Amino acid sequence: MSFGQILSAMDVSASGLSAERLRMEVVANNIANANSTRTPEGEAYRRQQVIFSAAYDHALGQGVGKGQNLSGVQVVGIQPDASELPQIYQPGHPDADASGYVTMPNVQLPIEMVDLMTASRGYEANLRVLRSFHEMAERALSLLRGAS
């Protein structure tokens, strides 16, 4: 394994850290807006989702394994969840329509909590990989110092 391949493996974990951190931020924003019935656009908040792309798939077509570097995870974008916005009957609400129904955000706290837990676990796994790499590098350097 070459030095470039070792650093490439670190880049994969670093891209995973960054992607999962963004995912946790988006989930936190969803939770914070779970009751926002009016956004600056004038409608109820729509749940946001982070879209990932495995850069490894793209790299496979270009000869990974033949000395080229892996790219890790790429965030393609953040898009609104197109699921239906629920309506509740609450005639006294300032955003109620003529029938007394309020259009609510499509944020469901159990789903957000599961997303937050999986993002957190992914973040922790990538962090463990980077810490392991750091420990191995320190051991290798100490062995090299002792050999000279």
PDB file of C-alpha atoms in Angstrom:
ATOM      1  CA  MET A   1       0.000   0.000   0.000  1.00  0.00           C
ATOM      2  CA  SER A   2       1.507   3.345  -1.027  1.00  0.00           C
ATOM      3  CA  PHE A   3       1.540   6.525   1.044  1.00  0.00           C
ATOM      4  CA  GLY A   4      -0.957   8.077  -1.401  1.00  0.00           C
ATOM      5  CA  GLN A   5      -3.376   5.205  -0.869  1.00  0.00           C
ATOM      6  CA  ILE A   6      -3.099   5.610   2.914  1.00  0.00           C
ATOM      7  CA  LEU A   7      -3.915   9.303   2.654  1.00  0.00           C
ATOM      8  CA  SER A   8      -6.732   8.463   0.270  1.00  0.00           C
ATOM      9  CA  ALA A   9      -8.267   6.212   2.923  1.00  0.00           C
ATOM     10  CA  MET A  10      -8.080   9.139   5.341  1.00  0.00           C
ATOM     11  CA  ASP A  11      -9.833  11.333   2.767  1.00  0.00           C
ATOM     12  CA  VAL A  12     -12.649   8.794   2.542  1.00  0.00           C
ATOM     13  CA  SER A  13     -13.211   8.970   6.309  1.00  0.00           C
ATOM     14  CA  ALA A  14     -12.874  12.747   6.329  1.00  0.00           C
ATOM     15  CA  SER A  15     -15.517  13.064   3.606  1.00  0.00           C
ATOM     16  CA  GLY A  16     -17.776  10.782   5.654  1.00  0.00           C
ATOM     17  CA  LEU A  17     -17.278  12.977   8.727  1.00  0.00           C
ATOM     18  CA  SER A  18     -18.170  16.086   6.785  1.00  0.00           C
ATOM     19  CA  ALA A  19     -21.228  14.513   5.147  1.00  0.00           C
ATOM     20  CA  GLU A  20     -22.617  13.109   8.408  1.00  0.00           C
ATOM     21  CA  ARG A  21     -22.033  16.426  10.193  1.00  0.00           C
ATOM     22  CA  LEU A  22     -24.069  18.195   7.512  1.00  0.00           C
ATOM     23  CA  ARG A  23     -26.773  15.537   7.832  1.00  0.00           C
ATOM     24  CA  MET A  24     -26.952  16.126  11.607  1.00  0.00           C
ATOM     25  CA  GLU A  25     -27.268  19.887  11.008  1.00  0.00           C
ATOM     26  CA  VAL A  26     -30.127  19.361   8.543  1.00  0.00           C
ATOM     27  CA  VAL A  27     -31.928  17.022  10.965  1.00  0.00           C
ATOM     28  CA  ALA A  28     -31.517  19.578  13.767  1.00  0.00           C
ATOM     29  CA  ASN A  29     -33.009  22.229  11.476  1.00  0.00           C
ATOM     30  CA  ASN A  30     -35.934  19.911  10.684  1.00  0.00           C
ATOM     31  CA  ILE A  31     -36.587  19.355  14.393  1.00  0.00           C
ATOM     32  CA  ALA A  32     -36.350  23.091  15.097  1.00  0.00           C
ATOM     33  CA  ASN A  33     -38.971  23.773  12.415  1.00  0.00           C
ATOM     34  CA  ALA A  34     -41.345  20.911  13.304  1.00  0.00           C
ATOM     35  CA  ASN A  35     -44.094  23.426  14.116  1.00  0.00           C
ATOM     36  CA  SER A  36     -43.283  26.194  11.614  1.00  0.00           C
ATOM     37  CA  THR A  37     -46.485  26.808   9.706  1.00  0.00           C
ATOM     38  CA  ARG A  38     -45.170  29.803   7.778  1.00  0.00           C
ATOM     39  CA  THR A  39     -41.777  30.164   6.096  1.00  0.00           C
ATOM     40  CA  PRO A  40     -40.545  33.282   4.268  1.00  0.00           C
ATOM     41  CA  GLU A  41     -42.113  31.730   1.144  1.00  0.00           C
ATOM     42  CA  GLY A  42     -45.495  31.800   2.924  1.00  0.00           C
ATOM     43  CA  GLU A  43     -46.098  28.064   3.285  1.00  0.00           C
ATOM     44  CA  ALA A  44     -45.488  25.431   5.950  1.00  0.00           C
ATOM     45  CA  TYR A  45     -41.931  24.205   6.428  1.00  0.00           C
ATOM     46  CA  ARG A  46     -40.941  21.172   4.349  1.00  0.00           C
ATOM     47  CA  ARG A  47     -38.596  18.605   5.809  1.00  0.00           C
ATOM     48  CA  GLN A  48     -35.137  18.721   4.216  1.00  0.00           C
ATOM     49  CA  GLN A  49     -33.043  15.709   3.246  1.00  0.00           C
ATOM     50  CA  VAL A  50     -29.342  15.447   2.430  1.00  0.00           C
ATOM     51  CA  ILE A  51     -28.598  13.560  -0.774  1.00  0.00           C
ATOM     52  CA  PHE A  52     -25.312  11.625  -0.797  1.00  0.00           C
ATOM     53  CA  SER A  53     -23.436  10.167  -3.709  1.00  0.00           C
ATOM     54  CA  ALA A  54     -20.846   7.452  -3.335  1.00  0.00           C
ATOM     55  CA  ALA A  55     -17.829   8.841  -5.126  1.00  0.00           C
ATOM     56  CA  TYR A  56     -16.387   5.327  -5.030  1.00  0.00           C
ATOM     57  CA  ASP A  57     -18.846   4.225  -7.716  1.00  0.00           C
ATOM     58  CA  HIS A  58     -17.610   6.984  -9.988  1.00  0.00           C
ATOM     59  CA  ALA A  59     -13.991   6.126  -9.221  1.00  0.00           C
ATOM     60  CA  LEU A  60     -14.574   2.434 -10.039  1.00  0.00           C
ATOM     61  CA  GLY A  61     -15.223   3.334 -13.644  1.00  0.00           C
ATOM     62  CA  GLN A  62     -11.881   5.099 -13.715  1.00  0.00           C
ATOM     63  CA  GLY A  63      -9.710   2.245 -12.545  1.00  0.00           C
ATOM     64  CA  VAL A  64      -9.641   2.315  -8.748  1.00  0.00           C
ATOM     65  CA  GLY A  65      -7.392  -0.440  -7.580  1.00  0.00           C
ATOM     66  CA  LYS A  66      -4.888   0.448 -10.280  1.00  0.00           C
ATOM     67  CA  GLY A  67      -3.208   3.147  -8.211  1.00  0.00           C
ATOM     68  CA  GLN A  68      -5.928   5.802  -8.329  1.00  0.00           C
ATOM     69  CA  ASN A  69      -7.408   7.405  -5.242  1.00  0.00           C
ATOM     70  CA  LEU A  70     -10.853   6.858  -3.769  1.00  0.00           C
ATOM     71  CA  SER A  71     -13.000   9.936  -3.210  1.00  0.00           C
ATOM     72  CA  GLY A  72     -15.352   8.958  -0.385  1.00  0.00           C
ATOM     73  CA  VAL A  73     -18.789  10.480  -0.007  1.00  0.00           C
ATOM     74  CA  GLN A  74     -20.033  13.537  -1.825  1.00  0.00           C
ATOM     75  CA  VAL A  75     -23.025  15.612  -0.811  1.00  0.00           C
ATOM     76  CA  VAL A  76     -25.040  16.103  -3.985  1.00  0.00           C
ATOM     77  CA  GLY A  77     -27.440  18.525  -2.361  1.00  0.00           C
ATOM     78  CA  ILE A  78     -30.185  19.204   0.137  1.00  0.00           C
ATOM     79  CA  GLN A  79     -33.693  18.795  -1.149  1.00  0.00           C
ATOM     80  CA  PRO A  80     -37.149  19.187   0.342  1.00  0.00           C
ATOM     81  CA  ASP A  81     -39.179  16.089   1.142  1.00  0.00           C
ATOM     82  CA  ALA A  82     -42.054  16.028  -1.350  1.00  0.00           C
ATOM     83  CA  SER A  83     -44.405  14.083   0.929  1.00  0.00           C
ATOM     84  CA  GLU A  84     -47.806  15.562   1.680  1.00  0.00           C
ATOM     85  CA  LEU A  85     -48.068  18.291   4.295  1.00  0.00           C
ATOM     86  CA  PRO A  86     -50.556  17.223   6.988  1.00  0.00           C
ATOM     87  CA  GLN A  87     -53.506  19.408   7.878  1.00  0.00           C
ATOM     88  CA  ILE A  88     -54.967  19.731  11.344  1.00  0.00           C
ATOM     89  CA  TYR A  89     -58.182  21.373  12.436  1.00  0.00           C
ATOM     90  CA  GLN A  90     -57.278  24.399  14.535  1.00  0.00           C
ATOM     91  CA  PRO A  91     -59.642  27.276  13.687  1.00  0.00           C
ATOM     92  CA  GLY A  92     -58.041  29.801  16.076  1.00  0.00           C
ATOM     93  CA  HIS A  93     -54.586  29.486  14.505  1.00  0.00           C
ATOM     94  CA  PRO A  94     -53.387  32.568  12.563  1.00  0.00           C
ATOM     95  CA  ASP A  95     -52.500  30.381   9.545  1.00  0.00           C
ATOM     96  CA  ALA A  96     -55.818  28.497   9.459  1.00  0.00           C
ATOM     97  CA  ASP A  97     -57.678  28.507   6.152  1.00  0.00           C
ATOM     98  CA  ALA A  98     -61.364  29.410   5.787  1.00  0.00           C
ATOM     99  CA  SER A  99     -62.347  25.888   6.930  1.00  0.00           C
ATOM    100  CA  GLY A 100     -60.179  26.125  10.072  1.00  0.00           C
ATOM    101  CA  TYR A 101     -57.425  23.784   8.872  1.00  0.00           C
ATOM    102  CA  VAL A 102     -53.752  24.568   9.312  1.00  0.00           C
ATOM    103  CA  THR A 103     -51.151  23.077   6.989  1.00  0.00           C
ATOM    104  CA  MET A 104     -48.381  21.675   9.177  1.00  0.00           C
ATOM    105  CA  PRO A 105     -44.788  20.722   8.332  1.00  0.00           C
ATOM    106  CA  ASN A 106     -44.151  17.160   7.176  1.00  0.00           C
ATOM    107  CA  VAL A 107     -41.587  16.663   9.955  1.00  0.00           C
ATOM    108  CA  GLN A 108     -42.109  13.523  12.039  1.00  0.00           C
ATOM    109  CA  LEU A 109     -39.970  13.507  15.177  1.00  0.00           C
ATOM    110  CA  PRO A 110     -39.458   9.700  15.326  1.00  0.00           C
ATOM    111  CA  ILE A 111     -38.072   9.728  11.775  1.00  0.00           C
ATOM    112  CA  GLU A 112     -35.832  12.690  12.570  1.00  0.00           C
ATOM    113  CA  MET A 113     -34.511  10.994  15.697  1.00  0.00           C
ATOM    114  CA  VAL A 114     -33.658   7.825  13.754  1.00  0.00           C
ATOM    115  CA  ASP A 115     -31.908   9.938  11.099  1.00  0.00           C
ATOM    116  CA  LEU A 116     -30.001  11.782  13.812  1.00  0.00           C
ATOM    117  CA  MET A 117     -28.927   8.531  15.468  1.00  0.00           C
ATOM    118  CA  THR A 118     -27.728   6.975  12.199  1.00  0.00           C
ATOM    119  CA  ALA A 119     -25.857  10.147  11.228  1.00  0.00           C
ATOM    120  CA  SER A 120     -24.272  10.256  14.669  1.00  0.00           C
ATOM    121  CA  ARG A 121     -23.204   6.601  14.433  1.00  0.00           C
ATOM    122  CA  GLY A 122     -21.752   7.187  10.968  1.00  0.00           C
ATOM    123  CA  TYR A 123     -19.858  10.200  12.251  1.00  0.00           C
ATOM    124  CA  GLU A 124     -18.489   8.209  15.194  1.00  0.00           C
ATOM    125  CA  ALA A 125     -17.404   5.335  12.924  1.00  0.00           C
ATOM    126  CA  ASN A 126     -15.493   7.664  10.618  1.00  0.00           C
ATOM    127  CA  LEU A 127     -13.920   9.390  13.613  1.00  0.00           C
ATOM    128  CA  ARG A 128     -12.749   6.011  14.976  1.00  0.00           C
ATOM    129  CA  VAL A 129     -11.117   5.241  11.626  1.00  0.00           C
ATOM    130  CA  LEU A 130      -9.247   8.550  11.672  1.00  0.00           C
ATOM    131  CA  ARG A 131      -8.155   8.010  15.278  1.00  0.00           C
ATOM    132  CA  SER A 132      -6.920   4.506  14.431  1.00  0.00           C
ATOM    133  CA  PHE A 133      -4.948   5.918  11.509  1.00  0.00           C
ATOM    134  CA  HIS A 134      -3.435   8.544  13.808  1.00  0.00           C
ATOM    135  CA  GLU A 135      -2.395   5.890  16.341  1.00  0.00           C
ATOM    136  CA  MET A 136      -0.870   3.691  13.623  1.00  0.00           C
ATOM    137  CA  ALA A 137       1.039   6.642  12.178  1.00  0.00           C
ATOM    138  CA  GLU A 138       2.406   7.529  15.619  1.00  0.00           C
ATOM    139  CA  ARG A 139       3.512   3.918  16.176  1.00  0.00           C
ATOM    140  CA  ALA A 140       5.169   3.783  12.751  1.00  0.00           C
ATOM    141  CA  LEU A 141       7.029   7.030  13.414  1.00  0.00           C
ATOM    142  CA  SER A 142       8.210   5.822  16.813  1.00  0.00           C
ATOM    143  CA  LEU A 143       9.458   2.574  15.212  1.00  0.00           C
ATOM    144  CA  LEU A 144      11.283   4.545  12.543  1.00  0.00           C
ATOM    145  CA  ARG A 145      12.882   6.767  15.190  1.00  0.00           C
ATOM    146  CA  GLY A 146      14.035   3.694  17.099  1.00  0.00           C
ATOM    147  CA  ALA A 147      15.511   2.094  13.961  1.00  0.00           C
ATOM    148  CA  SER A 148      17.777   5.031  13.120  1.00  0.00           C
TER     149      SER A 148
END
